[in-house]
Amino acid sequence: MVFSEELIKKLKSAKTVSVLTGAGVSAESGVPTFRDPGGIWEKFRPEQLANFEAFMADPDFVWSWYQHRREIMRNVTPNQGHYALAEMEKIFPDFNLITQNIDNLHRRAGSRKVTELHGNIERNYCIKCRKDFNDIDLTQKKVLKCECGGLIRPDVVWFGEMLPYNALKFAEECARSCQVFFTIGTSAEVYPAALLPLIAKQYDAYVVEINTRPTAISMDVDEVIEGKSGEILKELTDIIKKELNK
Ligand code: BV8
Ligand code: ZN
C-alpha cells in the first residue's frame, strides 16, 4: 500500500494526532456494523431499540438485545487495526483516540487514552439512583432491578440522549487542536460525532478518511484511503515507525 507523500510529511511533523473511530474498525473482529449490508439496522430500526422510550416500552426486549451484543463482543478479539492505533499512542507526542464504539476493543488492544462518545456496553447503571452494575451475568435475559426499584440499563448513549458532556467537549478540543485528524470506519451519519472531522477541517487539520466505501463526508476530507482499516492502519503504523525511526 502506498501512502501519499503529503500524509507522511504531515505525520512526521505532527505534534497532535486525533482519531475518530466507528463500527467499521471492529468489523474485522467480527462485530457487526450498523449500516452495512447485514448490519444491525437491517434487522431492527434504531428507534425500536437504541432509545429510552423503546427500553421503557419493553425493557426485557431491549435488555436482551444488549445481552446478545455483549455475548458477541465478549467472544471477539481486537484486530490489527485496534493494535495499530494502540501503537500510534506511543509514537505521537499527543495522540487522542475518540470512539463511537461501545465494544471496549480499543482498551483491550492496549489503548489507554480512549474517549468513548457513546458509552460502553460493559457498563450498566440504575435509571433511578444511577448506581453502577458492571458485572452482570450475561445469561440474564430479563432486565434487572436495582434495590431502589429502578431498572438497570446499559451505559450507552441512545438516540435522543445527550453525549457525556466532558467526553464531547474533550473530543471537540482534540479536533480543533490537531494537525492530522483520521476518521476511520464510520459512516459519519450520527451527530454530533460526525461533526468532529468537519471541525478539524475548519481548524486547518489534514483530515484523512479510512473506509471501505464512500461516506457522507468523503467529499469534505483532504484524503480518502479506501480499504479495510485493519490492513491500512497496520501498514501505516509500520511506515511511520520507520520514518520516525521509532
Ligand atoms: C443527540 C449507542 C442531542 C447505542 C448510538 C431527532 C431527535 C433527537 C436526536 C436527533 C434527531 N434527529 C437527528 C438526531 C441526532 C441523532 C442522529 O445523529 N441521528 C442520525 C441517525 C440522523 N443523534 C443523537 O440522537 C445523539 N444525541 O443528538 O443528543 C439531542 C437530544 C435530544 C433532542 C435532540 C438532540 C445520540 C447519538 C448516539 C446514538 N447511539 N450507539 C448502541 O450502539 O446500541 S449510534 C450508533 O451509530 C453507534 O454508536 C455507532 O458508532 C454510530 C455511528 O455508526 P458507525 O460507527 O459509523 O457505524 P455504521 O455501521 O454507520 O458505519 C460503519 C462504517 O464502517 C461504514 O462507513 C462502512 O463502510 C465502514 N466499514 C465497514 N467495514 C470496514 C469499514 N471501514 C474500514 N474497514 C472496514 N473493515
Ligand atoms: Zn437504583
mmCIF file of C-alpha atoms and ligand atoms in Angstrom:
data_model
loop_
_atom_site.group_PDB
_atom_site.id
_atom_site.type_symbol
_atom_site.label_atom_id
_atom_site.label_comp_id
_atom_site.label_asym_id
_atom_site.label_seq_id
_atom_site.Cartn_x
_atom_site.Cartn_y
_atom_site.Cartn_z
ATOM 1 C CA MET A 1 0.000 0.000 0.000
ATOM 2 C CA VAL A 2 1.383 3.423 -0.938
ATOM 3 C CA PHE A 3 0.513 6.381 1.259
ATOM 4 C CA SER A 4 0.586 9.952 -0.074
ATOM 5 C CA GLU A 5 3.756 11.992 0.476
ATOM 6 C CA GLU A 6 1.559 14.709 1.915
ATOM 7 C CA LEU A 7 0.204 12.409 4.632
ATOM 8 C CA ILE A 8 3.636 11.074 5.606
ATOM 9 C CA LYS A 9 5.046 14.629 5.680
ATOM 10 C CA LYS A 10 2.176 15.843 7.878
ATOM 11 C CA LEU A 11 2.533 12.882 10.237
ATOM 12 C CA LYS A 12 6.314 13.360 10.540
ATOM 13 C CA SER A 13 5.843 16.931 11.740
ATOM 14 C CA ALA A 14 2.566 16.432 13.678
ATOM 15 C CA LYS A 15 2.523 17.027 17.437
ATOM 16 C CA THR A 16 -1.182 16.274 17.909
ATOM 17 C CA VAL A 17 -2.940 13.494 16.000
ATOM 18 C CA SER A 18 -6.644 12.840 16.679
ATOM 19 C CA VAL A 19 -8.697 9.882 15.518
ATOM 20 C CA LEU A 20 -12.450 9.207 15.376
ATOM 21 C CA THR A 21 -13.415 5.547 15.028
ATOM 22 C CA GLY A 22 -16.740 3.894 14.228
ATOM 23 C CA ALA A 23 -18.089 0.379 13.911
ATOM 24 C CA GLY A 24 -16.033 -0.290 10.760
ATOM 25 C CA VAL A 25 -12.869 -0.526 12.877
ATOM 26 C CA SER A 26 -14.370 -3.515 14.726
ATOM 27 C CA ALA A 27 -15.809 -5.168 11.606
ATOM 28 C CA GLU A 28 -12.632 -7.237 11.044
ATOM 29 C CA SER A 29 -13.024 -8.553 14.593
ATOM 30 C CA GLY A 30 -16.427 -9.951 13.624
ATOM 31 C CA VAL A 31 -18.549 -7.267 15.329
ATOM 32 C CA PRO A 32 -21.495 -6.388 13.036
ATOM 33 C CA THR A 33 -21.660 -2.739 11.953
ATOM 34 C CA PHE A 34 -24.905 -0.775 11.869
ATOM 35 C CA ARG A 35 -25.480 0.400 8.311
ATOM 36 C CA ASP A 36 -23.547 -2.087 6.186
ATOM 37 C CA PRO A 37 -25.415 -4.818 4.312
ATOM 38 C CA GLY A 38 -26.240 -7.398 7.037
ATOM 39 C CA GLY A 39 -25.679 -4.723 9.669
ATOM 40 C CA ILE A 40 -27.659 -4.301 12.856
ATOM 41 C CA TRP A 41 -30.094 -1.743 11.485
ATOM 42 C CA GLU A 42 -31.055 -4.083 8.654
ATOM 43 C CA LYS A 43 -32.921 -6.280 11.118
ATOM 44 C CA PHE A 44 -34.175 -3.655 13.551
ATOM 45 C CA ARG A 45 -34.864 0.061 13.273
ATOM 46 C CA PRO A 46 -32.723 2.057 15.756
ATOM 47 C CA GLU A 47 -35.903 3.682 17.092
ATOM 48 C CA GLN A 48 -37.102 0.214 18.154
ATOM 49 C CA LEU A 49 -34.041 -0.495 20.214
ATOM 50 C CA ALA A 50 -31.427 2.196 20.807
ATOM 51 C CA ASN A 51 -33.596 4.721 22.630
ATOM 52 C CA PHE A 52 -35.014 5.248 26.089
ATOM 53 C CA GLU A 53 -38.665 5.091 25.039
ATOM 54 C CA ALA A 54 -38.105 1.662 23.438
ATOM 55 C CA PHE A 55 -36.418 0.489 26.642
ATOM 56 C CA MET A 56 -39.272 1.713 28.855
ATOM 57 C CA ALA A 57 -41.844 0.221 26.460
ATOM 58 C CA ASP A 58 -40.253 -3.233 26.513
ATOM 59 C CA PRO A 59 -37.295 -3.388 28.932
ATOM 60 C CA ASP A 60 -36.790 -7.149 28.564
ATOM 61 C CA PHE A 61 -36.619 -6.918 24.745
ATOM 62 C CA VAL A 62 -34.088 -4.085 24.665
ATOM 63 C CA TRP A 63 -32.103 -5.569 27.572
ATOM 64 C CA SER A 64 -31.884 -8.991 25.844
ATOM 65 C CA TRP A 65 -30.668 -7.293 22.649
ATOM 66 C CA TYR A 66 -27.795 -5.719 24.576
ATOM 67 C CA GLN A 67 -27.065 -9.026 26.297
ATOM 68 C CA HIS A 68 -26.883 -10.600 22.816
ATOM 69 C CA ARG A 69 -24.451 -7.898 21.648
ATOM 70 C CA ARG A 70 -22.372 -8.306 24.838
ATOM 71 C CA GLU A 71 -22.142 -12.002 24.077
ATOM 72 C CA ILE A 72 -20.771 -11.199 20.581
ATOM 73 C CA MET A 73 -18.325 -8.646 21.948
ATOM 74 C CA ARG A 74 -17.104 -10.965 24.716
ATOM 75 C CA ASN A 75 -16.269 -13.595 22.093
ATOM 76 C CA VAL A 76 -14.317 -11.405 19.684
ATOM 77 C CA THR A 77 -10.802 -10.021 19.974
ATOM 78 C CA PRO A 78 -9.218 -6.774 18.837
ATOM 79 C CA ASN A 79 -7.929 -6.786 15.238
ATOM 80 C CA GLN A 80 -4.691 -5.375 13.797
ATOM 81 C CA GLY A 81 -6.373 -2.006 13.351
ATOM 82 C CA HIS A 82 -7.036 -1.712 17.093
ATOM 83 C CA TYR A 83 -3.447 -2.744 17.864
ATOM 84 C CA ALA A 84 -2.043 -0.259 15.311
ATOM 85 C CA LEU A 85 -3.984 2.581 16.969
ATOM 86 C CA ALA A 86 -2.629 1.483 20.363
ATOM 87 C CA GLU A 87 0.875 1.678 18.790
ATOM 88 C CA MET A 88 0.210 5.179 17.448
ATOM 89 C CA GLU A 89 -0.486 6.332 21.004
ATOM 90 C CA LYS A 90 3.184 5.577 21.757
ATOM 91 C CA ILE A 91 4.521 7.187 18.569
ATOM 92 C CA PHE A 92 2.965 10.666 18.582
ATOM 93 C CA PRO A 93 3.612 13.187 21.366
ATOM 94 C CA ASP A 94 -0.120 13.899 21.701
ATOM 95 C CA PHE A 95 -2.433 11.182 20.363
ATOM 96 C CA ASN A 96 -6.195 11.249 21.025
ATOM 97 C CA LEU A 97 -8.432 8.291 20.257
ATOM 98 C CA ILE A 98 -12.130 9.184 20.187
ATOM 99 C CA THR A 99 -14.538 6.339 19.553
ATOM 100 C CA GLN A 100 -18.252 5.946 18.854
ATOM 101 C CA ASN A 101 -17.881 2.239 19.518
ATOM 102 C CA ILE A 102 -19.188 0.710 22.730
ATOM 103 C CA ASP A 103 -17.317 -2.609 22.365
ATOM 104 C CA ASN A 104 -14.268 -1.813 24.548
ATOM 105 C CA LEU A 105 -11.947 -3.294 21.879
ATOM 106 C CA HIS A 106 -9.626 -0.248 21.797
ATOM 107 C CA ARG A 107 -8.860 -0.665 25.503
ATOM 108 C CA ARG A 108 -8.494 -4.420 25.125
ATOM 109 C CA ALA A 109 -5.891 -3.735 22.389
ATOM 110 C CA GLY A 110 -3.879 -1.582 24.794
ATOM 111 C CA SER A 111 -5.060 1.952 24.012
ATOM 112 C CA ARG A 112 -5.016 3.884 27.283
ATOM 113 C CA LYS A 113 -6.291 7.304 26.231
ATOM 114 C CA VAL A 114 -9.750 6.403 24.872
ATOM 115 C CA THR A 115 -12.661 8.878 24.787
ATOM 116 C CA GLU A 116 -15.957 6.991 24.488
ATOM 117 C CA LEU A 117 -18.612 9.269 22.992
ATOM 118 C CA HIS A 118 -21.436 6.702 23.055
ATOM 119 C CA GLY A 119 -20.647 4.838 26.272
ATOM 120 C CA ASN A 120 -19.514 1.288 26.872
ATOM 121 C CA ILE A 121 -21.641 -1.859 26.678
ATOM 122 C CA GLU A 122 -19.701 -3.456 29.551
ATOM 123 C CA ARG A 123 -21.116 -0.854 31.952
ATOM 124 C CA ASN A 124 -24.713 -0.534 33.278
ATOM 125 C CA TYR A 125 -26.478 1.765 35.713
ATOM 126 C CA CYS A 126 -29.791 2.136 37.568
ATOM 127 C CA ILE A 127 -32.067 4.644 35.840
ATOM 128 C CA LYS A 128 -33.347 5.873 39.231
ATOM 129 C CA CYS A 129 -30.315 6.181 41.523
ATOM 130 C CA ARG A 130 -27.561 5.767 38.858
ATOM 131 C CA LYS A 131 -25.814 3.055 40.872
ATOM 132 C CA ASP A 132 -23.289 1.152 38.674
ATOM 133 C CA PHE A 133 -23.868 -2.524 37.851
ATOM 134 C CA ASN A 134 -20.835 -3.645 35.878
ATOM 135 C CA ASP A 135 -20.533 -7.353 36.450
ATOM 136 C CA ILE A 136 -23.820 -8.508 35.059
ATOM 137 C CA ASP A 137 -24.377 -12.195 34.370
ATOM 138 C CA LEU A 138 -24.570 -12.447 30.559
ATOM 139 C CA THR A 139 -27.200 -15.193 30.689
ATOM 140 C CA GLN A 140 -29.573 -12.826 32.484
ATOM 141 C CA LYS A 141 -32.064 -12.277 29.643
ATOM 142 C CA LYS A 142 -34.630 -10.407 31.707
ATOM 143 C CA VAL A 143 -33.996 -6.819 32.721
ATOM 144 C CA LEU A 144 -32.755 -6.454 36.322
ATOM 145 C CA LYS A 145 -33.940 -4.123 39.046
ATOM 146 C CA CYS A 146 -31.825 -2.178 41.493
ATOM 147 C CA GLU A 147 -32.592 -2.446 45.194
ATOM 148 C CA CYS A 148 -34.119 1.052 44.905
ATOM 149 C CA GLY A 149 -36.628 -0.369 42.409
ATOM 150 C CA GLY A 150 -35.114 1.314 39.350
ATOM 151 C CA LEU A 151 -34.490 -0.610 36.127
ATOM 152 C CA ILE A 152 -30.862 -1.323 35.203
ATOM 153 C CA ARG A 153 -29.840 -0.118 31.699
ATOM 154 C CA PRO A 154 -26.690 -0.320 29.577
ATOM 155 C CA ASP A 155 -24.357 2.678 29.945
ATOM 156 C CA VAL A 156 -24.623 3.604 26.268
ATOM 157 C CA VAL A 157 -25.905 6.820 24.676
ATOM 158 C CA TRP A 158 -29.237 6.192 22.984
ATOM 159 C CA PHE A 159 -30.714 8.270 20.164
ATOM 160 C CA GLY A 160 -32.151 11.484 21.563
ATOM 161 C CA GLU A 161 -29.808 11.361 24.584
ATOM 162 C CA MET A 162 -27.003 13.827 25.233
ATOM 163 C CA LEU A 163 -23.447 12.566 24.857
ATOM 164 C CA PRO A 164 -21.299 12.633 28.009
ATOM 165 C CA TYR A 165 -20.515 16.336 28.364
ATOM 166 C CA ASN A 166 -16.808 16.071 29.207
ATOM 167 C CA ALA A 167 -16.159 13.452 26.531
ATOM 168 C CA LEU A 168 -17.746 15.589 23.823
ATOM 169 C CA LYS A 169 -16.003 18.768 24.954
ATOM 170 C CA PHE A 170 -12.646 16.976 25.015
ATOM 171 C CA ALA A 171 -13.305 15.447 21.570
ATOM 172 C CA GLU A 172 -14.114 18.871 20.111
ATOM 173 C CA GLU A 173 -10.859 20.255 21.612
ATOM 174 C CA CYS A 174 -8.926 17.325 20.058
ATOM 175 C CA ALA A 175 -10.478 18.123 16.655
ATOM 176 C CA ARG A 176 -9.623 21.812 16.962
ATOM 177 C CA SER A 177 -6.044 21.345 18.120
ATOM 178 C CA CYS A 178 -4.723 18.512 15.942
ATOM 179 C CA GLN A 179 -2.554 18.752 12.831
ATOM 180 C CA VAL A 180 -3.832 15.435 11.450
ATOM 181 C CA PHE A 181 -7.354 14.013 12.004
ATOM 182 C CA PHE A 182 -8.288 10.466 10.956
ATOM 183 C CA THR A 183 -11.944 9.430 10.581
ATOM 184 C CA ILE A 184 -11.906 5.644 10.401
ATOM 185 C CA GLY A 185 -14.680 3.081 9.821
ATOM 186 C CA THR A 186 -17.582 5.437 10.359
ATOM 187 C CA SER A 187 -20.439 6.319 8.001
ATOM 188 C CA ALA A 188 -20.370 9.795 9.578
ATOM 189 C CA GLU A 189 -24.175 9.807 9.808
ATOM 190 C CA VAL A 190 -24.622 10.100 13.569
ATOM 191 C CA TYR A 191 -24.384 13.500 15.223
ATOM 192 C CA PRO A 192 -22.747 15.204 16.954
ATOM 193 C CA ALA A 193 -19.796 12.743 16.477
ATOM 194 C CA ALA A 194 -19.954 13.223 12.701
ATOM 195 C CA LEU A 195 -19.168 16.920 13.181
ATOM 196 C CA LEU A 196 -15.692 16.215 14.569
ATOM 197 C CA PRO A 197 -13.904 15.672 11.208
ATOM 198 C CA LEU A 198 -15.568 18.857 9.916
ATOM 199 C CA ILE A 199 -14.421 20.828 12.970
ATOM 200 C CA ALA A 200 -10.880 19.520 12.405
ATOM 201 C CA LYS A 201 -11.055 20.635 8.771
ATOM 202 C CA GLN A 202 -12.293 24.077 9.839
ATOM 203 C CA TYR A 203 -9.254 24.370 12.120
ATOM 204 C CA ASP A 204 -6.856 23.503 9.264
ATOM 205 C CA ALA A 205 -6.073 19.925 10.238
ATOM 206 C CA TYR A 206 -5.198 17.498 7.453
ATOM 207 C CA VAL A 207 -8.272 15.222 7.520
ATOM 208 C CA VAL A 208 -7.952 11.646 6.299
ATOM 209 C CA GLU A 209 -10.809 9.159 5.895
ATOM 210 C CA ILE A 210 -10.134 5.405 6.006
ATOM 211 C CA ASN A 211 -13.160 3.417 4.873
ATOM 212 C CA THR A 212 -14.145 0.546 2.580
ATOM 213 C CA ARG A 213 -16.585 2.839 0.757
ATOM 214 C CA PRO A 214 -17.528 6.500 0.380
ATOM 215 C CA THR A 215 -19.339 8.205 3.255
ATOM 216 C CA ALA A 216 -21.356 11.341 3.922
ATOM 217 C CA ILE A 217 -18.131 13.344 4.388
ATOM 218 C CA SER A 218 -15.813 11.816 1.754
ATOM 219 C CA MET A 219 -16.061 14.992 -0.336
ATOM 220 C CA ASP A 220 -15.098 17.169 2.636
ATOM 221 C CA VAL A 221 -11.875 15.487 3.733
ATOM 222 C CA ASP A 222 -8.338 16.080 2.396
ATOM 223 C CA GLU A 223 -7.580 12.459 1.593
ATOM 224 C CA VAL A 224 -9.570 9.215 1.331
ATOM 225 C CA ILE A 225 -7.754 5.908 1.764
ATOM 226 C CA GLU A 226 -10.116 3.220 0.544
ATOM 227 C CA GLY A 227 -9.822 -0.228 2.108
ATOM 228 C CA LYS A 228 -10.018 -2.225 5.301
ATOM 229 C CA SER A 229 -8.891 -0.253 8.328
ATOM 230 C CA GLY A 230 -7.056 -3.218 9.896
ATOM 231 C CA GLU A 231 -4.671 -3.654 6.975
ATOM 232 C CA ILE A 232 -4.263 0.068 6.272
ATOM 233 C CA LEU A 233 -3.542 1.023 9.890
ATOM 234 C CA LYS A 234 -1.014 -1.779 10.329
ATOM 235 C CA GLU A 235 0.924 -0.703 7.218
ATOM 236 C CA LEU A 236 0.665 2.997 8.034
ATOM 237 C CA THR A 237 1.974 2.469 11.563
ATOM 238 C CA ASP A 238 4.893 0.394 10.262
ATOM 239 C CA ILE A 239 5.822 3.165 7.801
ATOM 240 C CA ILE A 240 5.526 5.913 10.415
ATOM 241 C CA LYS A 241 7.745 3.965 12.838
ATOM 242 C CA LYS A 242 10.343 3.604 10.052
ATOM 243 C CA GLU A 243 10.089 7.278 9.032
ATOM 244 C CA LEU A 244 10.350 8.430 12.613
ATOM 245 C CA ASN A 245 12.831 5.607 13.338
ATOM 246 C CA LYS A 246 10.878 4.917 16.480
HETATM 247 C C1 BV8 B 1 -28.110 13.841 20.417
HETATM 248 C C2 BV8 B 1 -25.016 3.637 21.018
HETATM 249 C C3 BV8 B 1 -28.782 15.826 21.461
HETATM 250 C C4 BV8 B 1 -26.095 2.669 21.264
HETATM 251 C C5 BV8 B 1 -25.502 5.051 19.097
HETATM 252 C C6 BV8 B 1 -34.114 13.623 16.451
HETATM 253 C C7 BV8 B 1 -34.180 13.577 17.841
HETATM 254 C C8 BV8 B 1 -33.030 13.517 18.610
HETATM 255 C C9 BV8 B 1 -31.813 13.495 18.002
HETATM 256 C C10 BV8 B 1 -31.770 13.510 16.628
HETATM 257 C C11 BV8 B 1 -32.893 13.584 15.838
HETATM 258 N N1 BV8 B 1 -32.509 13.586 14.530
HETATM 259 C C12 BV8 B 1 -31.167 13.514 14.467
HETATM 260 C C13 BV8 B 1 -30.723 13.473 15.727
HETATM 261 C C14 BV8 B 1 -29.396 13.359 16.136
HETATM 262 C C15 BV8 B 1 -29.103 11.880 16.271
HETATM 263 C C16 BV8 B 1 -28.573 11.418 14.937
HETATM 264 O O1 BV8 B 1 -27.483 11.776 14.608
HETATM 265 N N2 BV8 B 1 -29.358 10.653 14.194
HETATM 266 C C17 BV8 B 1 -28.885 10.245 12.881
HETATM 267 C C18 BV8 B 1 -29.175 8.771 12.658
HETATM 268 C C19 BV8 B 1 -29.522 11.161 11.856
HETATM 269 N N3 BV8 B 1 -28.114 11.815 17.311
HETATM 270 C C20 BV8 B 1 -28.489 11.583 18.564
HETATM 271 O O2 BV8 B 1 -29.614 11.316 18.922
HETATM 272 C C21 BV8 B 1 -27.365 11.731 19.570
HETATM 273 N N4 BV8 B 1 -27.783 12.565 20.640
HETATM 274 O O3 BV8 B 1 -28.136 14.352 19.343
HETATM 275 O O4 BV8 B 1 -28.444 14.477 21.582
HETATM 276 C C22 BV8 B 1 -30.264 15.857 21.349
HETATM 277 C C23 BV8 B 1 -31.012 15.374 22.403
HETATM 278 C C24 BV8 B 1 -32.396 15.467 22.319
HETATM 279 C C25 BV8 B 1 -33.002 16.008 21.190
HETATM 280 C C26 BV8 B 1 -32.222 16.467 20.117
HETATM 281 C C27 BV8 B 1 -30.852 16.396 20.197
HETATM 282 C C28 BV8 B 1 -27.007 10.364 20.130
HETATM 283 C C29 BV8 B 1 -26.300 9.570 19.060
HETATM 284 C C30 BV8 B 1 -25.734 8.277 19.657
HETATM 285 C C31 BV8 B 1 -26.685 7.155 19.371
HETATM 286 N N5 BV8 B 1 -26.091 5.918 19.854
HETATM 287 N N6 BV8 B 1 -24.987 3.927 19.592
HETATM 288 C C32 BV8 B 1 -25.781 1.335 20.648
HETATM 289 O O5 BV8 B 1 -24.755 1.180 19.946
HETATM 290 O O6 BV8 B 1 -26.585 0.438 20.878
HETATM 291 S S1 BV8 B 1 -25.346 5.362 17.448
HETATM 292 C C33 BV8 B 1 -24.547 4.150 16.586
HETATM 293 O O7 BV8 B 1 -24.181 4.770 15.338
HETATM 294 C C34 BV8 B 1 -23.240 3.643 17.154
HETATM 295 O O8 BV8 B 1 -22.783 4.349 18.292
HETATM 296 C C35 BV8 B 1 -22.276 3.892 16.021
HETATM 297 O O9 BV8 B 1 -20.981 4.047 16.429
HETATM 298 C C36 BV8 B 1 -22.835 5.124 15.473
HETATM 299 C C37 BV8 B 1 -22.302 5.547 14.150
HETATM 300 O O10 BV8 B 1 -22.323 4.439 13.308
HETATM 301 P P1 BV8 B 1 -20.892 3.988 12.698
HETATM 302 O O11 BV8 B 1 -19.989 3.690 13.829
HETATM 303 O O12 BV8 B 1 -20.462 4.981 11.705
HETATM 304 O O13 BV8 B 1 -21.300 2.607 12.059
HETATM 305 P P2 BV8 B 1 -22.003 2.399 10.617
HETATM 306 O O14 BV8 B 1 -22.445 0.978 10.565
HETATM 307 O O15 BV8 B 1 -22.982 3.501 10.375
HETATM 308 O O16 BV8 B 1 -20.811 2.620 9.574
HETATM 309 C C38 BV8 B 1 -19.723 1.706 9.534
HETATM 310 C C39 BV8 B 1 -18.748 2.270 8.513
HETATM 311 O O17 BV8 B 1 -17.596 1.429 8.501
HETATM 312 C C40 BV8 B 1 -19.302 2.282 7.095
HETATM 313 O O18 BV8 B 1 -18.975 3.539 6.514
HETATM 314 C C41 BV8 B 1 -18.543 1.144 6.403
HETATM 315 O O19 BV8 B 1 -18.300 1.456 5.045
HETATM 316 C C42 BV8 B 1 -17.264 1.133 7.164
HETATM 317 N N7 BV8 B 1 -16.561 -0.155 7.216
HETATM 318 C C43 BV8 B 1 -17.090 -1.406 7.329
HETATM 319 N N8 BV8 B 1 -16.089 -2.314 7.411
HETATM 320 C C44 BV8 B 1 -14.927 -1.623 7.382
HETATM 321 C C45 BV8 B 1 -15.209 -0.247 7.257
HETATM 322 N N9 BV8 B 1 -14.261 0.705 7.197
HETATM 323 C C46 BV8 B 1 -12.978 0.301 7.272
HETATM 324 N N10 BV8 B 1 -12.622 -1.001 7.393
HETATM 325 C C47 BV8 B 1 -13.560 -1.983 7.452
HETATM 326 N N11 BV8 B 1 -13.185 -3.270 7.546
HETATM 327 ZN ZN ZN B 2 -31.189 2.262 41.960
#
